[in-house]
PDB file of C-alpha atoms in Angstrom:
ATOM      1  CA  MET A 116      54.512  14.084 -95.843  1.00 38.00           C
ATOM      2  CA  LYS A 117      55.359  15.177 -99.354  1.00 46.00           C
ATOM      3  CA  LYS A 118      54.850  18.844-100.101  1.00 44.00           C
ATOM      4  CA  HIS A 119      52.295  18.283-102.862  1.00 47.00           C
ATOM      5  CA  LEU A 120      50.074  16.349-100.442  1.00 43.00           C
ATOM      6  CA  TYR A 121      50.174  19.181 -97.926  1.00 41.00           C
ATOM      7  CA  LEU A 122      49.517  21.844-100.530  1.00 45.00           C
ATOM      8  CA  HIS A 123      46.809  19.701-102.136  1.00 47.00           C
ATOM      9  CA  LYS A 124      44.767  20.232 -98.970  1.00 44.00           C
ATOM     10  CA  LEU A 125      44.835  23.963 -99.688  1.00 46.00           C
ATOM     11  CA  PHE A 126      43.121  23.206-102.993  1.00 48.00           C
ATOM     12  CA  LYS A 127      39.977  22.183-101.107  1.00 51.00           C
ATOM     13  CA  MET A 128      39.105  25.875-100.981  1.00 55.00           C
ATOM     14  CA  THR A 129      36.056  26.757-103.011  1.00 64.00           C
ATOM     15  CA  GLY A 130      36.452  27.367-106.689  1.00 79.00           C
ATOM     16  CA  LYS A 131      35.139  26.161-110.019  1.00 84.00           C
ATOM     17  CA  PHE A 132      36.817  22.774-109.612  1.00 89.00           C
ATOM     18  CA  GLN A 133      39.007  20.644-107.367  1.00 89.00           C
ATOM     19  CA  VAL A 134      42.430  19.419-108.489  1.00 92.00           C
ATOM     20  CA  GLN A 135      43.916  15.966-108.044  1.00 93.00           C
ATOM     21  CA  PHE A 136      47.363  14.828-109.143  1.00 95.00           C
ATOM     22  CA  LEU A 137      48.074  11.424-110.633  1.00 95.00           C
ATOM     23  CA  GLU A 138      51.360   9.799-109.656  1.00 95.00           C
ATOM     24  CA  ASP A 139      53.378  11.190-112.594  1.00 96.00           C
ATOM     25  CA  ALA A 140      52.172  14.745-111.931  1.00 96.00           C
ATOM     26  CA  ALA A 141      52.898  14.476-108.203  1.00 95.00           C
ATOM     27  CA  GLU A 142      56.375  13.109-108.891  1.00 96.00           C
ATOM     28  CA  PHE A 143      57.072  15.910-111.384  1.00 97.00           C
ATOM     29  CA  LEU A 144      56.091  18.519-108.779  1.00 97.00           C
ATOM     30  CA  ASP A 145      58.087  16.830-106.012  1.00 96.00           C
ATOM     31  CA  ASN A 146      61.236  16.986-108.142  1.00 97.00           C
ATOM     32  CA  LEU A 147      61.016  20.726-108.820  1.00 97.00           C
ATOM     33  CA  GLU A 148      62.720  23.439-106.829  1.00 96.00           C
ATOM     34  CA  GLU A 149      60.499  24.693-104.019  1.00 96.00           C
ATOM     35  CA  LYS A 150      59.899  28.185-105.446  1.00 97.00           C
ATOM     36  CA  ALA A 151      58.928  26.817-108.870  1.00 97.00           C
ATOM     37  CA  ARG A 152      56.567  24.309-107.244  1.00 96.00           C
ATOM     38  CA  GLU A 153      54.988  27.053-105.111  1.00 96.00           C
ATOM     39  CA  LYS A 154      54.434  29.238-108.209  1.00 97.00           C
ATOM     40  CA  ILE A 155      52.741  26.339-110.009  1.00 97.00           C
ATOM     41  CA  TYR A 156      50.435  25.726-107.027  1.00 95.00           C
ATOM     42  CA  TYR A 157      49.670  29.438-106.860  1.00 95.00           C
ATOM     43  CA  ASN A 158      48.745  29.537-110.561  1.00 96.00           C
ATOM     44  CA  ILE A 159      46.560  26.446-110.257  1.00 95.00           C
ATOM     45  CA  GLN A 160      44.747  28.077-107.362  1.00 93.00           C
ATOM     46  CA  LYS A 161      44.233  31.244-109.446  1.00 94.00           C
ATOM     47  CA  ALA A 162      42.937  29.163-112.369  1.00 94.00           C
ATOM     48  CA  LYS A 163      40.219  27.728-110.138  1.00 92.00           C
ATOM     49  CA  PHE A 164      38.705  31.196-109.779  1.00 91.00           C
ATOM     50  CA  SER A 165      39.233  32.688-113.256  1.00 90.00           C
ATOM     51  CA  ASN A 166      38.995  31.948-116.978  1.00 88.00           C
ATOM     52  CA  ASP A 167      42.567  32.932-117.795  1.00 92.00           C
ATOM     53  CA  LYS A 168      43.995  31.022-120.777  1.00 92.00           C
ATOM     54  CA  GLU A 169      47.471  32.010-119.643  1.00 93.00           C
ATOM     55  CA  LEU A 170      46.924  29.750-116.612  1.00 95.00           C
ATOM     56  CA  PHE A 171      44.648  26.944-117.845  1.00 96.00           C
ATOM     57  CA  LYS A 172      44.163  26.258-121.533  1.00 95.00           C
ATOM     58  CA  LYS A 173      42.474  23.605-123.649  1.00 95.00           C
ATOM     59  CA  LEU A 174      44.980  21.866-125.920  1.00 94.00           C
ATOM     60  CA  LYS A 175      43.229  19.166-127.905  1.00 93.00           C
ATOM     61  CA  GLY A 176      40.175  16.982-127.418  1.00 94.00           C
ATOM     62  CA  GLU A 177      39.758  16.413-123.696  1.00 95.00           C
ATOM     63  CA  ILE A 178      43.278  17.509-122.723  1.00 96.00           C
ATOM     64  CA  TRP A 179      44.049  20.809-121.007  1.00 96.00           C
ATOM     65  CA  GLU A 180      47.206  22.280-119.505  1.00 96.00           C
ATOM     66  CA  PHE A 181      48.039  24.311-116.433  1.00 97.00           C
ATOM     67  CA  ARG A 182      50.619  26.874-117.538  1.00 96.00           C
ATOM     68  CA  THR A 183      53.290  28.526-115.411  1.00 96.00           C
ATOM     69  CA  LEU A 184      56.187  30.768-116.377  1.00 95.00           C
ATOM     70  CA  PHE A 185      58.728  31.137-113.591  1.00 96.00           C
ATOM     71  CA  ASN A 186      62.304  32.447-113.932  1.00 94.00           C
ATOM     72  CA  LYS A 187      62.052  32.236-117.737  1.00 93.00           C
ATOM     73  CA  ILE A 188      61.135  28.533-117.570  1.00 95.00           C
ATOM     74  CA  HIS A 189      57.791  27.301-118.939  1.00 95.00           C
ATOM     75  CA  TYR A 190      56.168  24.579-116.822  1.00 97.00           C
ATOM     76  CA  ARG A 191      53.174  22.586-118.036  1.00 96.00           C
ATOM     77  CA  LEU A 192      50.906  20.201-116.166  1.00 97.00           C
ATOM     78  CA  PHE A 193      48.584  18.257-118.432  1.00 97.00           C
ATOM     79  CA  ALA A 194      45.080  17.587-117.200  1.00 97.00           C
ATOM     80  CA  PHE A 195      41.521  16.529-117.996  1.00 96.00           C
ATOM     81  CA  TRP A 196      38.078  17.029-116.468  1.00 95.00           C
ATOM     82  CA  ASP A 197      36.166  14.434-114.463  1.00 92.00           C
ATOM     83  CA  LYS A 198      32.575  15.604-114.152  1.00 86.00           C
ATOM     84  CA  SER A 199      31.193  12.152-113.354  1.00 79.00           C
ATOM     85  CA  GLY A 200      30.893  12.738-109.604  1.00 70.00           C
ATOM     86  CA  ASN A 201      27.643  13.808-108.007  1.00 67.00           C
ATOM     87  CA  ASN A 202      29.002  16.665-105.933  1.00 67.00           C
ATOM     88  CA  GLU A 203      31.997  18.336-107.525  1.00 70.00           C
ATOM     89  CA  THR A 204      33.934  18.818-110.716  1.00 83.00           C
ATOM     90  CA  VAL A 205      37.490  17.539-110.546  1.00 89.00           C
ATOM     91  CA  VAL A 206      40.445  18.322-112.781  1.00 94.00           C
ATOM     92  CA  ILE A 207      42.910  15.438-112.851  1.00 94.00           C
ATOM     93  CA  SER A 208      46.526  16.385-113.579  1.00 96.00           C
ATOM     94  CA  THR A 209      48.284  13.571-115.439  1.00 95.00           C
ATOM     95  CA  HIS A 210      51.924  14.631-115.736  1.00 97.00           C
ATOM     96  CA  GLY A 211      54.170  17.630-116.177  1.00 97.00           C
ATOM     97  CA  ILE A 212      56.996  18.858-118.368  1.00 96.00           C
ATOM     98  CA  ILE A 213      59.397  21.731-118.640  1.00 95.00           C
ATOM     99  CA  LYS A 214      58.604  23.165-122.047  1.00 90.00           C
ATOM    100  CA  LYS A 215      61.575  23.880-124.291  1.00 82.00           C
ATOM    101  CA  THR A 216      59.858  24.927-127.526  1.00 77.00           C
ATOM    102  CA  ASP A 217      56.803  26.949-128.511  1.00 74.00           C
ATOM    103  CA  LYS A 218      54.848  23.884-129.553  1.00 78.00           C
ATOM    104  CA  THR A 219      53.561  21.159-127.275  1.00 75.00           C
ATOM    105  CA  LEU A 220      54.883  17.808-128.408  1.00 82.00           C
ATOM    106  CA  PRO A 221      52.109  15.520-129.701  1.00 85.00           C
ATOM    107  CA  GLY A 222      53.571  12.687-127.606  1.00 93.00           C
ATOM    108  CA  GLU A 223      52.822  14.610-124.414  1.00 94.00           C
ATOM    109  CA  ILE A 224      49.188  15.122-125.403  1.00 95.00           C
ATOM    110  CA  GLU A 225      48.962  11.434-126.346  1.00 96.00           C
ATOM    111  CA  LYS A 226      50.422  10.442-122.972  1.00 96.00           C
ATOM    112  CA  ALA A 227      47.844  12.603-121.185  1.00 97.00           C
ATOM    113  CA  GLU A 228      45.044  11.061-123.264  1.00 97.00           C
ATOM    114  CA  ASN A 229      46.262   7.537-122.475  1.00 96.00           C
ATOM    115  CA  LEU A 230      46.391   8.344-118.752  1.00 96.00           C
ATOM    116  CA  ARG A 231      42.876   9.816-119.014  1.00 96.00           C
ATOM    117  CA  LYS A 232      41.537   6.613-120.594  1.00 95.00           C
ATOM    118  CA  LEU A 233      43.258   4.472-117.969  1.00 94.00           C
ATOM    119  CA  TYR A 234      41.864   6.672-115.170  1.00 93.00           C
ATOM    120  CA  PHE A 235      38.273   6.252-116.363  1.00 92.00           C
ATOM    121  CA  GLU A 236      38.725   2.496-117.002  1.00 92.00           C
ATOM    122  CA  GLN A 237      39.958   2.015-113.437  1.00 90.00           C
ATOM    123  CA  LYS A 238      37.258   4.285-112.043  1.00 85.00           C
ATOM    124  CA  ASN A 239      34.544   2.298-113.856  1.00 83.00           C
ATOM    125  CA  LEU A 240      35.961  -0.971-112.500  1.00 80.00           C
ATOM    126  CA  LEU A 241      35.648   0.357-108.959  1.00 75.00           C
ATOM    127  CA  SER A 242      32.067   1.546-109.472  1.00 65.00           C
TER     128      SER A 242
END
């Protein structure tokens, strides 16, 4: 079992929202060193219980980012909200990057937006 699947079960704890990882986000996490991955999971868990913009910040439109600084490296997981369910609010993480500059590249936000649109198109087809 991949580590992100095991740790994802920990995210079922109560909080303001649940977190799900799309394939690109899960693959990004799987390819990180264990300690970096654990710090990202820890920060996501903290973000579920607080309104800390250092952990979870709106970028543009419907796109947000989970933010982690670990060993002087800035990690970002892009995400969006899915509030269409009857029971719970879900944050869907689309993909991740290691940030090398102060600004988020517009292409990364566009990629997250495209994955968001695809997610809702597929979800509507299954409904």
